């Protein structure tokens, strides 16, 4: 009886999955984590000041007023079997030393891409490729539209054919969750094969 109860408890405990949300400065990482999280997200943001003028390139994101200095953290439950713990990485060069700590135990990653500053995506892509961490590229459609298609972005970033590229709007909760489902399906396809990629309960 005791072993049966232990088995039941084991089956009822959701699998904890660590996901990184990366990308260039101002790509929308903090917004995505905050909008999809089912708990009040943790943000470690500071106001941009003139002291960072020489190191913070605001080209294309001139309206940005804050920056993540450690990480963003949120949580989202998918169905009855999985809980995703989301860690948004800092986007500026001077905080990249934190990435190795944040990446420990990560199952996969989302690389948010801003086509106004597409080159900013390369460091994140290179980081995950070199460490063998599965990732998807999510093109953030600022202002609800995107002038470049999936194929154009894939070609510009020189991505392998198996890396998913999706359009999203990180201001929209459902859109952000669909990106996460795409990532989980991608990871499962790599580890288990396409027949096992169905993910339940995204609402």
PDB file of C-alpha atoms in Angstrom:
ATOM      1  CA  UNK A   1       0.000   0.000   0.000  1.00  0.00           C
ATOM      2  CA  UNK A   2       2.801   2.424   0.900  1.00  0.00           C
ATOM      3  CA  UNK A   3       4.535   1.850  -2.432  1.00  0.00           C
ATOM      4  CA  UNK A   4       1.254   2.423  -4.298  1.00  0.00           C
ATOM      5  CA  UNK A   5       0.763   5.735  -2.479  1.00  0.00           C
ATOM      6  CA  UNK A   6       4.331   6.786  -3.309  1.00  0.00           C
ATOM      7  CA  UNK A   7       3.716   5.934  -6.973  1.00  0.00           C
ATOM      8  CA  UNK A   8       0.503   7.976  -6.950  1.00  0.00           C
ATOM      9  CA  UNK A   9       2.276  10.969  -5.410  1.00  0.00           C
ATOM     10  CA  UNK A  10       5.100  10.671  -7.929  1.00  0.00           C
ATOM     11  CA  UNK A  11       2.619  10.687 -10.796  1.00  0.00           C
ATOM     12  CA  UNK A  12       0.831  13.738  -9.375  1.00  0.00           C
ATOM     13  CA  UNK A  13       3.969  15.883  -9.109  1.00  0.00           C
ATOM     14  CA  UNK A  14       4.449  17.905 -12.318  1.00  0.00           C
ATOM     15  CA  UNK A  15       7.791  17.802 -14.083  1.00  0.00           C
ATOM     16  CA  UNK A  16       9.810  20.970 -13.471  1.00  0.00           C
ATOM     17  CA  UNK A  17      11.239  22.391 -16.692  1.00  0.00           C
ATOM     18  CA  UNK A  18      13.714  25.270 -16.790  1.00  0.00           C
ATOM     19  CA  UNK A  19      13.476  27.526 -19.838  1.00  0.00           C
ATOM     20  CA  UNK A  20      15.663  30.504 -20.744  1.00  0.00           C
ATOM     21  CA  UNK A  21      14.268  33.525 -22.572  1.00  0.00           C
ATOM     22  CA  UNK A  22      17.139  35.253 -24.313  1.00  0.00           C
ATOM     23  CA  UNK A  23      17.758  37.787 -27.042  1.00  0.00           C
ATOM     24  CA  UNK A  24      19.205  41.197 -27.670  1.00  0.00           C
ATOM     25  CA  UNK A  25      18.760  44.363 -25.645  1.00  0.00           C
ATOM     26  CA  UNK A  26      15.143  45.528 -25.903  1.00  0.00           C
ATOM     27  CA  UNK A  27      13.866  42.438 -27.748  1.00  0.00           C
ATOM     28  CA  UNK A  28      10.962  41.924 -25.329  1.00  0.00           C
ATOM     29  CA  UNK A  29      12.252  39.336 -22.839  1.00  0.00           C
ATOM     30  CA  UNK A  30      10.905  41.038 -19.720  1.00  0.00           C
ATOM     31  CA  UNK A  31       7.540  41.646 -21.391  1.00  0.00           C
ATOM     32  CA  UNK A  32       7.212  38.018 -22.454  1.00  0.00           C
ATOM     33  CA  UNK A  33       8.079  36.573 -19.044  1.00  0.00           C
ATOM     34  CA  UNK A  34       5.726  38.994 -17.317  1.00  0.00           C
ATOM     35  CA  UNK A  35       2.787  38.336 -19.623  1.00  0.00           C
ATOM     36  CA  UNK A  36       2.897  34.521 -19.664  1.00  0.00           C
ATOM     37  CA  UNK A  37       3.714  34.014 -15.987  1.00  0.00           C
ATOM     38  CA  UNK A  38       0.890  32.748 -13.783  1.00  0.00           C
ATOM     39  CA  UNK A  39       2.552  34.284 -10.723  1.00  0.00           C
ATOM     40  CA  UNK A  40       3.697  37.811 -10.127  1.00  0.00           C
ATOM     41  CA  UNK A  41       6.978  37.798 -12.062  1.00  0.00           C
ATOM     42  CA  UNK A  42      10.278  38.783 -10.533  1.00  0.00           C
ATOM     43  CA  UNK A  43      12.019  41.556 -12.421  1.00  0.00           C
ATOM     44  CA  UNK A  44      15.490  42.915 -11.706  1.00  0.00           C
ATOM     45  CA  UNK A  45      15.320  46.083 -13.749  1.00  0.00           C
ATOM     46  CA  UNK A  46      17.095  49.370 -13.309  1.00  0.00           C
ATOM     47  CA  UNK A  47      16.435  52.701 -14.978  1.00  0.00           C
ATOM     48  CA  UNK A  48      18.735  53.527 -17.865  1.00  0.00           C
ATOM     49  CA  UNK A  49      20.902  56.543 -17.123  1.00  0.00           C
ATOM     50  CA  UNK A  50      23.499  58.611 -18.922  1.00  0.00           C
ATOM     51  CA  UNK A  51      26.194  56.460 -17.273  1.00  0.00           C
ATOM     52  CA  UNK A  52      25.383  53.677 -19.723  1.00  0.00           C
ATOM     53  CA  UNK A  53      25.436  55.844 -22.826  1.00  0.00           C
ATOM     54  CA  UNK A  54      28.725  54.417 -24.088  1.00  0.00           C
ATOM     55  CA  UNK A  55      27.740  50.764 -23.517  1.00  0.00           C
ATOM     56  CA  UNK A  56      23.983  50.696 -24.235  1.00  0.00           C
ATOM     57  CA  UNK A  57      23.078  50.998 -27.912  1.00  0.00           C
ATOM     58  CA  UNK A  58      19.493  52.268 -28.077  1.00  0.00           C
ATOM     59  CA  UNK A  59      19.283  52.300 -31.882  1.00  0.00           C
ATOM     60  CA  UNK A  60      15.795  51.138 -32.800  1.00  0.00           C
ATOM     61  CA  UNK A  61      14.655  51.014 -29.158  1.00  0.00           C
ATOM     62  CA  UNK A  62      14.965  54.671 -28.248  1.00  0.00           C
ATOM     63  CA  UNK A  63      11.826  54.533 -26.069  1.00  0.00           C
ATOM     64  CA  UNK A  64      13.336  51.931 -23.725  1.00  0.00           C
ATOM     65  CA  UNK A  65      13.774  53.316 -20.197  1.00  0.00           C
ATOM     66  CA  UNK A  66      14.847  50.276 -18.119  1.00  0.00           C
ATOM     67  CA  UNK A  67      17.168  47.297 -18.444  1.00  0.00           C
ATOM     68  CA  UNK A  68      17.375  43.855 -16.826  1.00  0.00           C
ATOM     69  CA  UNK A  69      20.511  43.615 -14.701  1.00  0.00           C
ATOM     70  CA  UNK A  70      20.252  40.037 -13.392  1.00  0.00           C
ATOM     71  CA  UNK A  71      17.252  38.090 -14.655  1.00  0.00           C
ATOM     72  CA  UNK A  72      13.478  37.942 -14.993  1.00  0.00           C
ATOM     73  CA  UNK A  73      11.649  35.009 -13.423  1.00  0.00           C
ATOM     74  CA  UNK A  74       8.191  33.591 -13.992  1.00  0.00           C
ATOM     75  CA  UNK A  75       6.253  30.343 -13.843  1.00  0.00           C
ATOM     76  CA  UNK A  76       3.659  28.746 -16.084  1.00  0.00           C
ATOM     77  CA  UNK A  77       1.818  25.427 -15.800  1.00  0.00           C
ATOM     78  CA  UNK A  78       1.178  23.417 -18.963  1.00  0.00           C
ATOM     79  CA  UNK A  79      -1.550  20.835 -18.456  1.00  0.00           C
ATOM     80  CA  UNK A  80      -1.239  18.576 -15.435  1.00  0.00           C
ATOM     81  CA  UNK A  81       2.232  17.251 -16.104  1.00  0.00           C
ATOM     82  CA  UNK A  82       4.666  20.147 -16.458  1.00  0.00           C
ATOM     83  CA  UNK A  83       5.599  23.418 -14.786  1.00  0.00           C
ATOM     84  CA  UNK A  84       7.852  25.747 -16.718  1.00  0.00           C
ATOM     85  CA  UNK A  85      10.215  27.999 -14.794  1.00  0.00           C
ATOM     86  CA  UNK A  86      11.171  30.908 -17.009  1.00  0.00           C
ATOM     87  CA  UNK A  87      14.442  32.778 -16.638  1.00  0.00           C
ATOM     88  CA  UNK A  88      14.846  35.894 -18.742  1.00  0.00           C
ATOM     89  CA  UNK A  89      18.510  36.628 -19.389  1.00  0.00           C
ATOM     90  CA  UNK A  90      20.016  40.124 -19.386  1.00  0.00           C
ATOM     91  CA  UNK A  91      20.547  41.364 -22.925  1.00  0.00           C
ATOM     92  CA  UNK A  92      23.552  43.634 -22.541  1.00  0.00           C
ATOM     93  CA  UNK A  93      27.124  42.500 -23.103  1.00  0.00           C
ATOM     94  CA  UNK A  94      28.326  43.497 -19.662  1.00  0.00           C
ATOM     95  CA  UNK A  95      25.891  41.078 -17.957  1.00  0.00           C
ATOM     96  CA  UNK A  96      26.653  37.991 -20.060  1.00  0.00           C
ATOM     97  CA  UNK A  97      28.841  36.519 -17.323  1.00  0.00           C
ATOM     98  CA  UNK A  98      25.538  35.587 -15.610  1.00  0.00           C
ATOM     99  CA  UNK A  99      24.411  33.376 -18.473  1.00  0.00           C
ATOM    100  CA  UNK A 100      26.457  30.330 -17.486  1.00  0.00           C
ATOM    101  CA  UNK A 101      24.773  30.246 -14.079  1.00  0.00           C
ATOM    102  CA  UNK A 102      21.302  30.753 -15.528  1.00  0.00           C
ATOM    103  CA  UNK A 103      21.848  28.064 -18.172  1.00  0.00           C
ATOM    104  CA  UNK A 104      22.594  25.269 -15.681  1.00  0.00           C
ATOM    105  CA  UNK A 105      19.837  22.671 -15.978  1.00  0.00           C
ATOM    106  CA  UNK A 106      17.974  24.464 -18.770  1.00  0.00           C
ATOM    107  CA  UNK A 107      15.964  22.169 -21.035  1.00  0.00           C
ATOM    108  CA  UNK A 108      15.712  24.697 -23.815  1.00  0.00           C
ATOM    109  CA  UNK A 109      15.599  28.366 -24.736  1.00  0.00           C
ATOM    110  CA  UNK A 110      13.618  30.975 -26.599  1.00  0.00           C
ATOM    111  CA  UNK A 111      15.658  33.499 -28.566  1.00  0.00           C
ATOM    112  CA  UNK A 112      13.569  36.619 -29.073  1.00  0.00           C
ATOM    113  CA  UNK A 113      14.507  38.432 -32.261  1.00  0.00           C
ATOM    114  CA  UNK A 114      13.826  42.037 -33.155  1.00  0.00           C
ATOM    115  CA  UNK A 115      14.215  42.544 -36.906  1.00  0.00           C
ATOM    116  CA  UNK A 116      15.124  46.192 -36.279  1.00  0.00           C
ATOM    117  CA  UNK A 117      18.269  44.866 -34.568  1.00  0.00           C
ATOM    118  CA  UNK A 118      18.528  41.333 -35.932  1.00  0.00           C
ATOM    119  CA  UNK A 119      22.294  41.109 -35.442  1.00  0.00           C
ATOM    120  CA  UNK A 120      21.676  41.250 -31.680  1.00  0.00           C
ATOM    121  CA  UNK A 121      20.272  37.706 -31.916  1.00  0.00           C
ATOM    122  CA  UNK A 122      23.574  36.147 -32.998  1.00  0.00           C
ATOM    123  CA  UNK A 123      25.263  36.019 -29.558  1.00  0.00           C
ATOM    124  CA  UNK A 124      22.288  34.150 -28.050  1.00  0.00           C
ATOM    125  CA  UNK A 125      22.071  31.729 -30.970  1.00  0.00           C
ATOM    126  CA  UNK A 126      25.816  31.082 -30.844  1.00  0.00           C
ATOM    127  CA  UNK A 127      25.679  30.540 -27.071  1.00  0.00           C
ATOM    128  CA  UNK A 128      22.976  27.862 -27.266  1.00  0.00           C
ATOM    129  CA  UNK A 129      24.449  26.178 -30.329  1.00  0.00           C
ATOM    130  CA  UNK A 130      27.856  25.835 -28.676  1.00  0.00           C
ATOM    131  CA  UNK A 131      26.311  24.348 -25.527  1.00  0.00           C
ATOM    132  CA  UNK A 132      23.906  22.026 -27.315  1.00  0.00           C
ATOM    133  CA  UNK A 133      20.826  23.628 -25.737  1.00  0.00           C
ATOM    134  CA  UNK A 134      17.749  23.298 -28.013  1.00  0.00           C
ATOM    135  CA  UNK A 135      16.169  26.627 -28.893  1.00  0.00           C
ATOM    136  CA  UNK A 136      13.533  28.289 -31.023  1.00  0.00           C
ATOM    137  CA  UNK A 137      13.677  31.754 -32.540  1.00  0.00           C
ATOM    138  CA  UNK A 138      10.600  33.886 -31.853  1.00  0.00           C
ATOM    139  CA  UNK A 139      10.347  37.020 -33.974  1.00  0.00           C
ATOM    140  CA  UNK A 140       8.667  39.702 -31.877  1.00  0.00           C
ATOM    141  CA  UNK A 141       6.116  41.536 -34.011  1.00  0.00           C
ATOM    142  CA  UNK A 142       6.256  44.995 -32.505  1.00  0.00           C
ATOM    143  CA  UNK A 143       3.174  47.135 -33.168  1.00  0.00           C
ATOM    144  CA  UNK A 144       1.311  44.037 -34.342  1.00  0.00           C
ATOM    145  CA  UNK A 145       3.065  43.567 -37.680  1.00  0.00           C
ATOM    146  CA  UNK A 146       6.291  42.211 -39.122  1.00  0.00           C
ATOM    147  CA  UNK A 147       7.691  43.191 -42.530  1.00  0.00           C
ATOM    148  CA  UNK A 148       9.909  40.080 -42.779  1.00  0.00           C
ATOM    149  CA  UNK A 149       8.708  36.490 -43.090  1.00  0.00           C
ATOM    150  CA  UNK A 150       9.971  33.325 -41.420  1.00  0.00           C
ATOM    151  CA  UNK A 151      12.137  32.303 -44.378  1.00  0.00           C
ATOM    152  CA  UNK A 152      13.801  35.719 -44.547  1.00  0.00           C
ATOM    153  CA  UNK A 153      14.638  35.640 -40.840  1.00  0.00           C
ATOM    154  CA  UNK A 154      15.901  32.047 -41.037  1.00  0.00           C
ATOM    155  CA  UNK A 155      18.185  32.948 -43.905  1.00  0.00           C
ATOM    156  CA  UNK A 156      19.477  36.125 -42.278  1.00  0.00           C
ATOM    157  CA  UNK A 157      20.340  34.231 -39.074  1.00  0.00           C
ATOM    158  CA  UNK A 158      21.815  31.221 -40.952  1.00  0.00           C
ATOM    159  CA  UNK A 159      19.750  28.817 -38.843  1.00  0.00           C
ATOM    160  CA  UNK A 160      19.766  25.058 -39.263  1.00  0.00           C
ATOM    161  CA  UNK A 161      16.562  23.804 -40.948  1.00  0.00           C
ATOM    162  CA  UNK A 162      15.367  21.997 -37.811  1.00  0.00           C
ATOM    163  CA  UNK A 163      15.397  25.138 -35.634  1.00  0.00           C
ATOM    164  CA  UNK A 164      11.802  26.435 -35.407  1.00  0.00           C
ATOM    165  CA  UNK A 165      11.185  30.078 -36.274  1.00  0.00           C
ATOM    166  CA  UNK A 166       7.839  31.536 -35.227  1.00  0.00           C
ATOM    167  CA  UNK A 167       6.182  34.933 -35.255  1.00  0.00           C
ATOM    168  CA  UNK A 168       4.838  36.235 -31.960  1.00  0.00           C
ATOM    169  CA  UNK A 169       3.674  39.283 -30.071  1.00  0.00           C
ATOM    170  CA  UNK A 170       5.088  39.105 -26.548  1.00  0.00           C
ATOM    171  CA  UNK A 171       2.454  41.560 -25.338  1.00  0.00           C
ATOM    172  CA  UNK A 172      -0.141  38.851 -25.974  1.00  0.00           C
ATOM    173  CA  UNK A 173      -0.299  36.107 -23.318  1.00  0.00           C
ATOM    174  CA  UNK A 174      -1.536  33.421 -25.698  1.00  0.00           C
ATOM    175  CA  UNK A 175       1.079  34.262 -28.318  1.00  0.00           C
ATOM    176  CA  UNK A 176       3.853  33.935 -25.730  1.00  0.00           C
ATOM    177  CA  UNK A 177       2.496  30.616 -24.520  1.00  0.00           C
ATOM    178  CA  UNK A 178       2.362  29.293 -28.071  1.00  0.00           C
ATOM    179  CA  UNK A 179       6.079  30.062 -28.383  1.00  0.00           C
ATOM    180  CA  UNK A 180       6.753  27.987 -25.258  1.00  0.00           C
ATOM    181  CA  UNK A 181       4.652  25.098 -26.579  1.00  0.00           C
ATOM    182  CA  UNK A 182       6.647  25.208 -29.827  1.00  0.00           C
ATOM    183  CA  UNK A 183       9.861  24.975 -27.810  1.00  0.00           C
ATOM    184  CA  UNK A 184       8.638  22.007 -25.745  1.00  0.00           C
ATOM    185  CA  UNK A 185       7.524  20.201 -28.897  1.00  0.00           C
ATOM    186  CA  UNK A 186      10.914  20.898 -30.464  1.00  0.00           C
ATOM    187  CA  UNK A 187      12.763  19.510 -27.441  1.00  0.00           C
ATOM    188  CA  UNK A 188      10.542  16.418 -27.354  1.00  0.00           C
ATOM    189  CA  UNK A 189      11.033  15.851 -31.084  1.00  0.00           C
ATOM    190  CA  UNK A 190      14.796  15.902 -30.542  1.00  0.00           C
ATOM    191  CA  UNK A 191      14.745  13.535 -27.567  1.00  0.00           C
ATOM    192  CA  UNK A 192      11.791  11.249 -28.323  1.00  0.00           C
ATOM    193  CA  UNK A 193      10.957  11.674 -31.988  1.00  0.00           C
ATOM    194  CA  UNK A 194       8.052  13.480 -33.715  1.00  0.00           C
ATOM    195  CA  UNK A 195       5.462  10.893 -32.613  1.00  0.00           C
ATOM    196  CA  UNK A 196       5.726  12.096 -28.998  1.00  0.00           C
ATOM    197  CA  UNK A 197       5.472  15.871 -29.450  1.00  0.00           C
ATOM    198  CA  UNK A 198       1.852  16.563 -28.460  1.00  0.00           C
ATOM    199  CA  UNK A 199       1.589  19.048 -25.603  1.00  0.00           C
ATOM    200  CA  UNK A 200      -1.716  19.358 -23.775  1.00  0.00           C
ATOM    201  CA  UNK A 201      -3.394  22.261 -22.009  1.00  0.00           C
ATOM    202  CA  UNK A 202      -2.069  25.636 -23.190  1.00  0.00           C
ATOM    203  CA  UNK A 203      -4.880  27.786 -21.852  1.00  0.00           C
TER     204      UNK A 203
END
